[in-house]
Tab-separated table of C-alpha atoms and ligand atoms in Angstrom:
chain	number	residue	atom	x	y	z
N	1	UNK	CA	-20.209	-58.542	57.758
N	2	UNK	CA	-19.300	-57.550	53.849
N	3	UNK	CA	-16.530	-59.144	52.444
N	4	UNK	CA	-13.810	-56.774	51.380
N	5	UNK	CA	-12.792	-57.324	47.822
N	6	UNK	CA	-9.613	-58.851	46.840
N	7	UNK	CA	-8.218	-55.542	46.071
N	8	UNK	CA	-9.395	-53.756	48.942
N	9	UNK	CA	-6.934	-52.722	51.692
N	10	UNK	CA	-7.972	-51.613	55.465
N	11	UNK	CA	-5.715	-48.282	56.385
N	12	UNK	CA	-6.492	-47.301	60.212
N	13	UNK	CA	-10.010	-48.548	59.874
N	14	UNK	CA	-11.133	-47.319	56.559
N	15	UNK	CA	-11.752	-49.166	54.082
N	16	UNK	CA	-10.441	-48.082	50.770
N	17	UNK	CA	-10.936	-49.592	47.133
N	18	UNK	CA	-8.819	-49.556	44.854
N	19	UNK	CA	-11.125	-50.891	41.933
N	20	UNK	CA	-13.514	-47.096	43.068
N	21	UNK	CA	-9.942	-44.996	42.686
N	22	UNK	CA	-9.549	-46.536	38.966
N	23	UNK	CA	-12.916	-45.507	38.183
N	24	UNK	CA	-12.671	-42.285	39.465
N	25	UNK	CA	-9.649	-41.796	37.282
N	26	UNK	CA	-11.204	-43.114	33.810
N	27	UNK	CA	-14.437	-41.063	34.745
N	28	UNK	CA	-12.243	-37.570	35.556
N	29	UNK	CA	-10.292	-38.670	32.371
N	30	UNK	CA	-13.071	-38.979	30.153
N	31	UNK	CA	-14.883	-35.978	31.737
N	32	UNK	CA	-11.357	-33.353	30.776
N	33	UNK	CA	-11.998	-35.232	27.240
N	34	UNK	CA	-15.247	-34.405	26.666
N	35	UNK	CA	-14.424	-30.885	27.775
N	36	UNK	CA	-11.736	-30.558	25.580
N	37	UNK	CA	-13.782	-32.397	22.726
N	38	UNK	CA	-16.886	-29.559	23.332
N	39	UNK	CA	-14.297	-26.664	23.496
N	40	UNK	CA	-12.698	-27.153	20.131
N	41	UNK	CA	-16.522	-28.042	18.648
N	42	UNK	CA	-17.497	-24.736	19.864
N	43	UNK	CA	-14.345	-23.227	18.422
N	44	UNK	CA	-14.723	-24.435	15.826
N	45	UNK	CA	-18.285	-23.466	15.075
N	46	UNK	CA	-18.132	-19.782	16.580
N	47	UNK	CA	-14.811	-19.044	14.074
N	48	UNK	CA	-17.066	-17.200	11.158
N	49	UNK	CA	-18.897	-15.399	13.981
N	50	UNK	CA	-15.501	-14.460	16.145
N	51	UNK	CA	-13.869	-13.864	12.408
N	52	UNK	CA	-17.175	-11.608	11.525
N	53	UNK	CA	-16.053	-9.302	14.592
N	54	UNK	CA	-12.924	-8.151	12.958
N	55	UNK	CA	-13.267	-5.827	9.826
N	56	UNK	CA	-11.722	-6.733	7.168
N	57	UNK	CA	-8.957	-3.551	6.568
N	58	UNK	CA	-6.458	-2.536	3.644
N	59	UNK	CA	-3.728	-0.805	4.170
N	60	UNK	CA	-2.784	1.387	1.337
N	61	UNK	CA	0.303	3.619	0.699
N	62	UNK	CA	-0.544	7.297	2.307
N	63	UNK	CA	-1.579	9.477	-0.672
N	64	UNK	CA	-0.616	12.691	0.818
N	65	UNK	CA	3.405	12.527	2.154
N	66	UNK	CA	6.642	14.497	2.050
N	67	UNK	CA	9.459	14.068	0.202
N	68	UNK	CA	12.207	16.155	0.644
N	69	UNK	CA	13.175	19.482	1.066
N	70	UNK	CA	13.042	21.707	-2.187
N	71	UNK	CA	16.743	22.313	-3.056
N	72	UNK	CA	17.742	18.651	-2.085
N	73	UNK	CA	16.156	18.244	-5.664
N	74	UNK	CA	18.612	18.922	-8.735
N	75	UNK	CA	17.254	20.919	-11.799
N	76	UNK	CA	15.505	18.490	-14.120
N	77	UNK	CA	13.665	15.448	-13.650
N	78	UNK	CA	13.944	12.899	-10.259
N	79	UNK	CA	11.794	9.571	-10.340
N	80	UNK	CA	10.656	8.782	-7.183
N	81	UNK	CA	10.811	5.326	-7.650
N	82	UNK	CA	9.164	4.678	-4.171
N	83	UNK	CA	5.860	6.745	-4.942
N	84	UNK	CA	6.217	6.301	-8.683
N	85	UNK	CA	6.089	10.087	-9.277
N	86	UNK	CA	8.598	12.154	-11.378
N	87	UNK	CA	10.163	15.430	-9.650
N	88	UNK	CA	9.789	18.365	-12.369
N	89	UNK	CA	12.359	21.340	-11.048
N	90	UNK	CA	12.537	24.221	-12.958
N	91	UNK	CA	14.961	27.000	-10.979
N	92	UNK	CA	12.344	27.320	-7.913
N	93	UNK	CA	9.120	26.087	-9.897
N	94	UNK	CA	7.919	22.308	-9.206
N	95	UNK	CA	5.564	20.307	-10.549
N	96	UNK	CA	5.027	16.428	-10.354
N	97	UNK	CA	3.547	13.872	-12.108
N	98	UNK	CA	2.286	10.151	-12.035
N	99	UNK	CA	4.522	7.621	-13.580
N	100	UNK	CA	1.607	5.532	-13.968
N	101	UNK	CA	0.816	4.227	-17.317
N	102	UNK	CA	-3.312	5.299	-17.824
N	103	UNK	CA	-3.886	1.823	-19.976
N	104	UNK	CA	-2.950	-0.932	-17.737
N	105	UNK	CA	-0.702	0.630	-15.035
N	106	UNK	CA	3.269	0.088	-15.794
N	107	UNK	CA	5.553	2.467	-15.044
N	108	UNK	CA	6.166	4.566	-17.513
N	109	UNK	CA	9.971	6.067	-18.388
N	110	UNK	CA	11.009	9.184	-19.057
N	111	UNK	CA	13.353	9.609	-22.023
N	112	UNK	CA	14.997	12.939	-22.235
N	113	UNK	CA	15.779	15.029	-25.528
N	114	UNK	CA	18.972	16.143	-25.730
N	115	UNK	CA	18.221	19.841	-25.223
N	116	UNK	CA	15.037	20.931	-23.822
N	117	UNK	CA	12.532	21.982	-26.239
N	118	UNK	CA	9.685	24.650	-26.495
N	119	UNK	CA	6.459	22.778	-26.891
N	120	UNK	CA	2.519	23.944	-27.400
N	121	UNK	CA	-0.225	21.059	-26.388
N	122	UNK	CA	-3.683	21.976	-26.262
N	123	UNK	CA	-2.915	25.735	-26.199
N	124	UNK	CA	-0.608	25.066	-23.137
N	125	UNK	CA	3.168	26.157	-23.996
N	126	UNK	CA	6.234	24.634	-22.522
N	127	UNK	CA	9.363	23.757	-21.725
N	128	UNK	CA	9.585	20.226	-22.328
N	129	UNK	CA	12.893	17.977	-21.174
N	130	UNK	CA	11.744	14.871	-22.991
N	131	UNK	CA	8.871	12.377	-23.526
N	132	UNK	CA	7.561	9.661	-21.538
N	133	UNK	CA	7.380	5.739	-22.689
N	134	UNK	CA	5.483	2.991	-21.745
N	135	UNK	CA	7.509	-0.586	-21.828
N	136	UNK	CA	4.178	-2.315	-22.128
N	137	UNK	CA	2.046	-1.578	-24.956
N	138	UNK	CA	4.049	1.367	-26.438
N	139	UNK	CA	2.286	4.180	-25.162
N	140	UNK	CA	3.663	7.495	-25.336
N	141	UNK	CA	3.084	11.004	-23.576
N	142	UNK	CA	4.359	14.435	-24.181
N	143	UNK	CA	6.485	15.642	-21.510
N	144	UNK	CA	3.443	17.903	-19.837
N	145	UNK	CA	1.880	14.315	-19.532
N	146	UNK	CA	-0.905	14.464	-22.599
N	147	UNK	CA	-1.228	11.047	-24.311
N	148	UNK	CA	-0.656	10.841	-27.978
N	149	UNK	CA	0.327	7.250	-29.291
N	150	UNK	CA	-0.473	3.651	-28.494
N	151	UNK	CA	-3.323	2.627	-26.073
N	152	UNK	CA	-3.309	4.947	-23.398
N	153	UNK	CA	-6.904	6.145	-23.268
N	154	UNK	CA	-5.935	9.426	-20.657
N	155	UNK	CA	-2.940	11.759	-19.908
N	156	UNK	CA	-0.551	11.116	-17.083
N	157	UNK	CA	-2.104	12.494	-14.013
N	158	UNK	CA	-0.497	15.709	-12.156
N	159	UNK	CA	-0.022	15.893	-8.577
N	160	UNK	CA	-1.068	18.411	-6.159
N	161	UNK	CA	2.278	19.998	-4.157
N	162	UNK	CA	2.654	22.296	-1.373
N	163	UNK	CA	5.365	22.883	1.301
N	164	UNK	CA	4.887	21.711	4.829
N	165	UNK	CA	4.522	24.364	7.363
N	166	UNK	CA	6.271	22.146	9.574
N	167	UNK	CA	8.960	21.006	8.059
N	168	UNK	CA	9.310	23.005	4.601
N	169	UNK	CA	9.367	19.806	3.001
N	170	UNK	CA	7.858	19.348	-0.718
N	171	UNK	CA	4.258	17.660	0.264
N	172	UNK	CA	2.701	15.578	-2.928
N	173	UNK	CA	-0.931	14.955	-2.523
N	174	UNK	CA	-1.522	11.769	-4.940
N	175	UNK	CA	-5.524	12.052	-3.829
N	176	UNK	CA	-5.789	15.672	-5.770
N	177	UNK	CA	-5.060	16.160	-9.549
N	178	UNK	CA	-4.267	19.572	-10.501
N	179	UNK	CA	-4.224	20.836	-14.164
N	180	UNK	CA	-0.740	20.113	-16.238
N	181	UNK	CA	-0.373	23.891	-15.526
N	182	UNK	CA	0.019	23.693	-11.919
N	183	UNK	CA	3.406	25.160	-10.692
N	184	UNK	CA	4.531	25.475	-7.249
N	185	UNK	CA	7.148	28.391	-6.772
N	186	UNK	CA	9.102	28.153	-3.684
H	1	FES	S1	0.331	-0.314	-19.681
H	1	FES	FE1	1.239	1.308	-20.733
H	1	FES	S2	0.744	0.996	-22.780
H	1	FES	FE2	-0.205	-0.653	-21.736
């Protein structure tokens, strides 16, 4: 006959130990550790290869978008401060361009004379409203957009515009320069 340890009870004939429950406990303890342990190793070691999985994307600004229907545009010059763009409107002829500084990128400002004059750059005659300034460095560009003082190596780019078949909306296309020519009559 085995003697029953101290800590041993007798329920209904079975014999039960309460020293075997404890170490059932610590080992199903210990085992949910070791789990959890291995889990976060193996995290932590497939990350680069989980992280390799998802491409790396940039979200840029659309270069292609509307902005507005033709007459909600007042004769003269608009900024579009949003797209960094200035708004040419001449009676029903529009043109657009870049308000970005070709030296290091500022925005450049447009400062009007106070009556419009005739110009002539590089055989191309004009109507010019005023002069564009760079706050940076000092650059300066006629009002067609052609460089002529400070560092600015390149003239201010001009913008491709259409109307939206949809819509009838002005459409700028900041992926296609046009030539500082480039009028669109509505
Ligand atoms: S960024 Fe315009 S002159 Fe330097």
């Amino acid at each position: 006959m085995r003697a029953v340890a101290s800590t041993d009870t007798v329920d209904n004939g079975v014999q039960v130990s309460s020293d075997s429950g404890l170490d059932q406990t610590r080992r199903g303890f210990l085992g949910r550790l070791t789990a959890a342990v291995a889990a976060i190793g193996a995290l932590v070691a497939g990350w680069p290869l989980l992280r390799s999985l998802v491409p790396n994307v940039l979200y840029e600004p659309p270069k292609r978008f509307r902005i507005g229907n033709p007459e909600s545009f007042q004769e003269g010059v608009t900024f579009l401060e949003e797209h960094r763009i200035f708004l040419f409107r001449e009676s029903s002829s529009f043109h657009a361009i870049s308000g970005i500084c070709t030296h290091l990128g500022c925005t450049v400002k447009f400062s009007p004379f106070t009556l419009p004059q005739e110009e002539t750059v590089r055989q191309f005659s004009y109507r010019a409203l005023g002069e564009f300034h760079c706050p940076c460095h000092g650059s300066k560009f006629r009002g067609e957009g052609t460089n002529f003082s400070g560092p600015a190596p390149r003239p201010l780019t001009c913008f491709h515009l259409e109307l939206s078949p949809a819509t009838g909306e002005l459409v700028v296309d900041t992926a296609t320069d046009v030539p500082r020519d480039f009028r669109l009559v509505v």
